[in-house]
GROMACS .gro file of C-alpha atoms in nm:
model
  189
    1MET     CA    1   2.004   1.859   1.889
    2PRO     CA    2   1.764   1.562   1.837
    3ARG     CA    3   1.562   1.466   2.144
    4MET     CA    4   1.666   1.142   2.314
    5GLY     CA    5   1.443   0.858   2.197
    6LEU     CA    6   1.304   1.055   1.908
    7ASP     CA    7   1.430   0.955   1.566
    8PHE     CA    8   1.316   0.958   1.205
    9THR     CA    9   1.141   0.619   1.231
   10THR     CA   10   0.951   0.725   1.543
   11VAL     CA   11   0.840   1.048   1.373
   12VAL     CA   12   0.721   0.871   1.056
   13SER     CA   13   0.548   0.594   1.255
   14ALA     CA   14   0.362   0.852   1.462
   15ALA     CA   15   0.268   1.040   1.144
   16ALA     CA   16   0.130   0.716   0.999
   17VAL     CA   17  -0.097   0.673   1.302
   18LEU     CA   18  -0.208   1.034   1.267
   19ALA     CA   19  -0.277   0.982   0.894
   20ASP     CA   20  -0.488   0.675   0.973
   21GLU     CA   21  -0.690   0.873   1.225
   22LYS     CA   22  -0.728   1.203   1.040
   23GLY     CA   23  -0.643   1.133   0.677
   24MET     CA   24  -0.352   1.275   0.482
   25ASP     CA   25  -0.505   1.620   0.473
   26GLY     CA   26  -0.541   1.616   0.852
   27ILE     CA   27  -0.170   1.583   0.919
   28SER     CA   28   0.009   1.885   1.061
   29LEU     CA   29   0.353   1.917   1.210
   30GLY     CA   30   0.199   2.094   1.509
   31GLU     CA   31  -0.029   1.806   1.599
   32LEU     CA   32   0.244   1.553   1.531
   33ALA     CA   33   0.478   1.739   1.763
   34GLN     CA   34   0.209   1.750   2.030
   35ARG     CA   35   0.158   1.373   2.006
   36LEU     CA   36   0.530   1.316   2.033
   37ASN     CA   37   0.546   1.557   2.328
   38VAL     CA   38   0.796   1.788   2.161
   39ARG     CA   39   0.788   2.138   2.022
   40THR     CA   40   0.722   2.166   1.649
   41PRO     CA   41   1.072   2.298   1.571
   42SER     CA   42   1.214   1.976   1.721
   43LEU     CA   43   1.061   1.780   1.433
   44TYR     CA   44   1.291   1.963   1.190
   45ASN     CA   45   1.578   1.759   1.330
   46HIS     CA   46   1.412   1.459   1.160
   47VAL     CA   47   1.210   1.595   0.866
   48ASP     CA   48   1.267   1.902   0.652
   49SER     CA   49   0.902   1.998   0.603
   50LEU     CA   50   0.544   1.871   0.597
   51GLU     CA   51   0.595   1.786   0.229
   52ALA     CA   52   0.906   1.583   0.315
   53LEU     CA   53   0.711   1.404   0.588
   54LYS     CA   54   0.438   1.314   0.339
   55GLN     CA   55   0.704   1.187   0.099
   56SER     CA   56   0.846   0.969   0.375
   57LEU     CA   57   0.496   0.845   0.459
   58ALA     CA   58   0.444   0.736   0.097
   59ILE     CA   59   0.766   0.534   0.105
   60TYR     CA   60   0.697   0.399   0.454
   61GLY     CA   61   0.347   0.295   0.347
   62LEU     CA   62   0.471   0.117   0.035
   63ASN     CA   63   0.730  -0.068   0.240
   64ARG     CA   64   0.470  -0.176   0.497
   65LEU     CA   65   0.234  -0.286   0.217
   66TYR     CA   66   0.515  -0.484   0.055
   67GLU     CA   67   0.592  -0.657   0.386
   68LYS     CA   68   0.226  -0.748   0.437
   69LEU     CA   69   0.194  -0.884   0.083
   70GLN     CA   70   0.518  -1.079   0.111
   71VAL     CA   71   0.422  -1.241   0.441
   72SER     CA   72   0.073  -1.325   0.313
   73ALA     CA   73   0.197  -1.516   0.009
   74ASP     CA   74   0.501  -1.677   0.169
   75GLY     CA   75   0.509  -2.045   0.080
   76LEU     CA   76   0.201  -2.023  -0.142
   77LEU     CA   77   0.176  -2.062  -0.519
   78GLY     CA   78  -0.078  -1.988  -0.788
   79ASP     CA   79  -0.434  -1.911  -0.694
   80ALA     CA   80  -0.368  -1.953  -0.322
   81ALA     CA   81  -0.097  -1.685  -0.337
   82VAL     CA   82  -0.320  -1.451  -0.539
   83TYR     CA   83  -0.606  -1.488  -0.289
   84ALA     CA   84  -0.369  -1.434   0.004
   85MET     CA   85  -0.214  -1.123  -0.151
   86SER     CA   86  -0.556  -0.987  -0.244
   87ASP     CA   87  -0.686  -1.027   0.109
   88ALA     CA   88  -0.366  -0.877   0.253
   89TYR     CA   89  -0.388  -0.575   0.022
   90VAL     CA   90  -0.748  -0.492   0.108
   91SER     CA   91  -0.680  -0.563   0.476
   92PHE     CA   92  -0.390  -0.316   0.469
   93ALA     CA   93  -0.613  -0.049   0.312
   94ARG     CA   94  -0.882  -0.115   0.573
   95ASP     CA   95  -0.643  -0.116   0.869
   96HIS     CA   96  -0.435   0.181   0.755
   97PRO     CA   97  -0.657   0.408   0.545
   98GLY     CA   98  -0.440   0.718   0.581
   99LEU     CA   99  -0.113   0.537   0.526
  100TYR     CA  100  -0.261   0.355   0.226
  101ASP     CA  101  -0.372   0.689   0.083
  102ALA     CA  102  -0.021   0.824   0.141
  103THR     CA  103   0.122   0.559  -0.093
  104PHE     CA  104  -0.055   0.734  -0.383
  105ARG     CA  105   0.011   1.092  -0.278
  106ALA     CA  106   0.387   1.133  -0.275
  107PRO     CA  107   0.471   1.498  -0.340
  108VAL     CA  108   0.785   1.408  -0.539
  109THR     CA  109   0.705   1.132  -0.785
  110SER     CA  110   1.056   1.128  -0.930
  111ASP     CA  111   1.215   1.025  -0.597
  112PRO     CA  112   1.441   0.718  -0.651
  113GLU     CA  113   1.356   0.581  -0.305
  114LEU     CA  114   0.985   0.605  -0.390
  115HIS     CA  115   1.047   0.427  -0.722
  116GLN     CA  116   1.233   0.149  -0.543
  117ALA     CA  117   0.948   0.101  -0.294
  118GLN     CA  118   0.693   0.094  -0.578
  119GLN     CA  119   0.907  -0.143  -0.784
  120GLN     CA  120   0.947  -0.398  -0.505
  121VAL     CA  121   0.568  -0.428  -0.482
  122VAL     CA  122   0.539  -0.473  -0.859
  123GLU     CA  123   0.819  -0.732  -0.861
  124LEU     CA  124   0.653  -0.927  -0.580
  125VAL     CA  125   0.327  -0.939  -0.775
  126ALA     CA  126   0.516  -1.037  -1.090
  127GLN     CA  127   0.689  -1.322  -0.904
  128THR     CA  128   0.355  -1.440  -0.770
  129LEU     CA  129   0.202  -1.442  -1.118
  130GLN     CA  130   0.500  -1.623  -1.278
  131VAL     CA  131   0.336  -1.958  -1.211
  132TYR     CA  132   0.080  -1.870  -1.481
  133ASP     CA  133   0.361  -1.840  -1.740
  134LEU     CA  134   0.254  -1.493  -1.855
  135GLN     CA  135   0.504  -1.342  -2.096
  136GLY     CA  136   0.612  -0.991  -2.200
  137ASP     CA  137   0.347  -0.724  -2.229
  138HIS     CA  138   0.073  -0.969  -2.135
  139ALA     CA  139   0.238  -1.018  -1.796
  140LEU     CA  140   0.257  -0.641  -1.743
  141HIS     CA  141  -0.105  -0.592  -1.847
  142THR     CA  142  -0.207  -0.863  -1.601
  143ILE     CA  143  -0.013  -0.697  -1.320
  144ARG     CA  144  -0.181  -0.365  -1.402
  145GLY     CA  145  -0.520  -0.533  -1.404
  146PHE     CA  146  -0.456  -0.698  -1.070
  147ARG     CA  147  -0.344  -0.369  -0.917
  148SER     CA  148  -0.649  -0.193  -1.061
  149ILE     CA  149  -0.881  -0.451  -0.907
  150LEU     CA  150  -0.718  -0.425  -0.566
  151HIS     CA  151  -0.685  -0.047  -0.558
  152GLY     CA  152  -1.026   0.010  -0.714
  153PHE     CA  153  -1.202  -0.205  -0.458
  154ALA     CA  154  -1.004  -0.061  -0.166
  155SER     CA  155  -1.064   0.297  -0.281
  156ILE     CA  156  -1.436   0.256  -0.339
  157GLU     CA  157  -1.476   0.082  -0.004
  158SER     CA  158  -1.278   0.347   0.186
  159SER     CA  159  -1.487   0.626   0.037
  160GLY     CA  160  -1.811   0.452   0.139
  161GLY     CA  161  -1.903   0.381  -0.222
  162PHE     CA  162  -2.048   0.037  -0.158
  163GLY     CA  163  -2.384   0.134  -0.011
  164LEU     CA  164  -2.584  -0.183  -0.062
  165PRO     CA  165  -2.623  -0.418   0.235
  166LEU     CA  166  -2.414  -0.696   0.082
  167ASP     CA  167  -2.110  -0.862   0.236
  168LEU     CA  168  -1.808  -0.678   0.094
  169ASP     CA  169  -1.583  -0.980   0.144
  170VAL     CA  170  -1.812  -1.191  -0.076
  171SER     CA  171  -1.806  -0.921  -0.344
  172PHE     CA  172  -1.430  -0.900  -0.324
  173ARG     CA  173  -1.387  -1.278  -0.344
  174MET     CA  174  -1.608  -1.287  -0.654
  175LEU     CA  175  -1.393  -1.016  -0.812
  176VAL     CA  176  -1.070  -1.208  -0.748
  177ASP     CA  177  -1.239  -1.531  -0.867
  178THR     CA  178  -1.324  -1.356  -1.194
  179PHE     CA  179  -0.969  -1.224  -1.233
  180LEU     CA  180  -0.827  -1.573  -1.183
  181ALA     CA  181  -1.083  -1.726  -1.419
  182GLY     CA  182  -0.960  -1.481  -1.683
  183ILE     CA  183  -0.599  -1.582  -1.627
  184HIS     CA  184  -0.688  -1.951  -1.651
  185ALA     CA  185  -0.887  -1.889  -1.970
  186ARG     CA  186  -0.587  -1.712  -2.127
  187ILE     CA  187  -0.359  -2.000  -2.033
  188ARG     CA  188  -0.587  -2.246  -2.217
  189GLU     CA  189  -0.582  -2.036  -2.537
   0.00000   0.00000   0.00000
């Protein structure tokens, strides 16, 4: 019987906090149960296994990322929307390092719910970039490039790879400036 007040959303939310604190490899059902003040077997009323929990974290993380990106670009167009989404993406990775990592570590990559969560992020980016009138494969390559810039920067930063004493926000802004300059150059061709 599920414990009163404990539900799937509460379990996944608590796991997300744990992931942010300890990383994806630091998550255990035992510690999660302890934080929720239940016995470990009680968690099985809400998740089937640690692997299933990690799958749910990947989907949860993608949905939270989508929400943050959507809110950041709401009412904005063109470069302003790209800058806002870029800042929101890196902010999400900084604020939720474990949950962000979870979005790339789903145990079951063929999960339709995971695909839907991934696709909504891609579609949001595609909608944001529509103002640049990118067509066909070029649009998809641009989306991939944008994602690579965002994920690459976030990943290198989270692993401590930027060791020089330079302002990371300035570096990131220059990177997004360069991406946008490339888009504008392609438009003029």
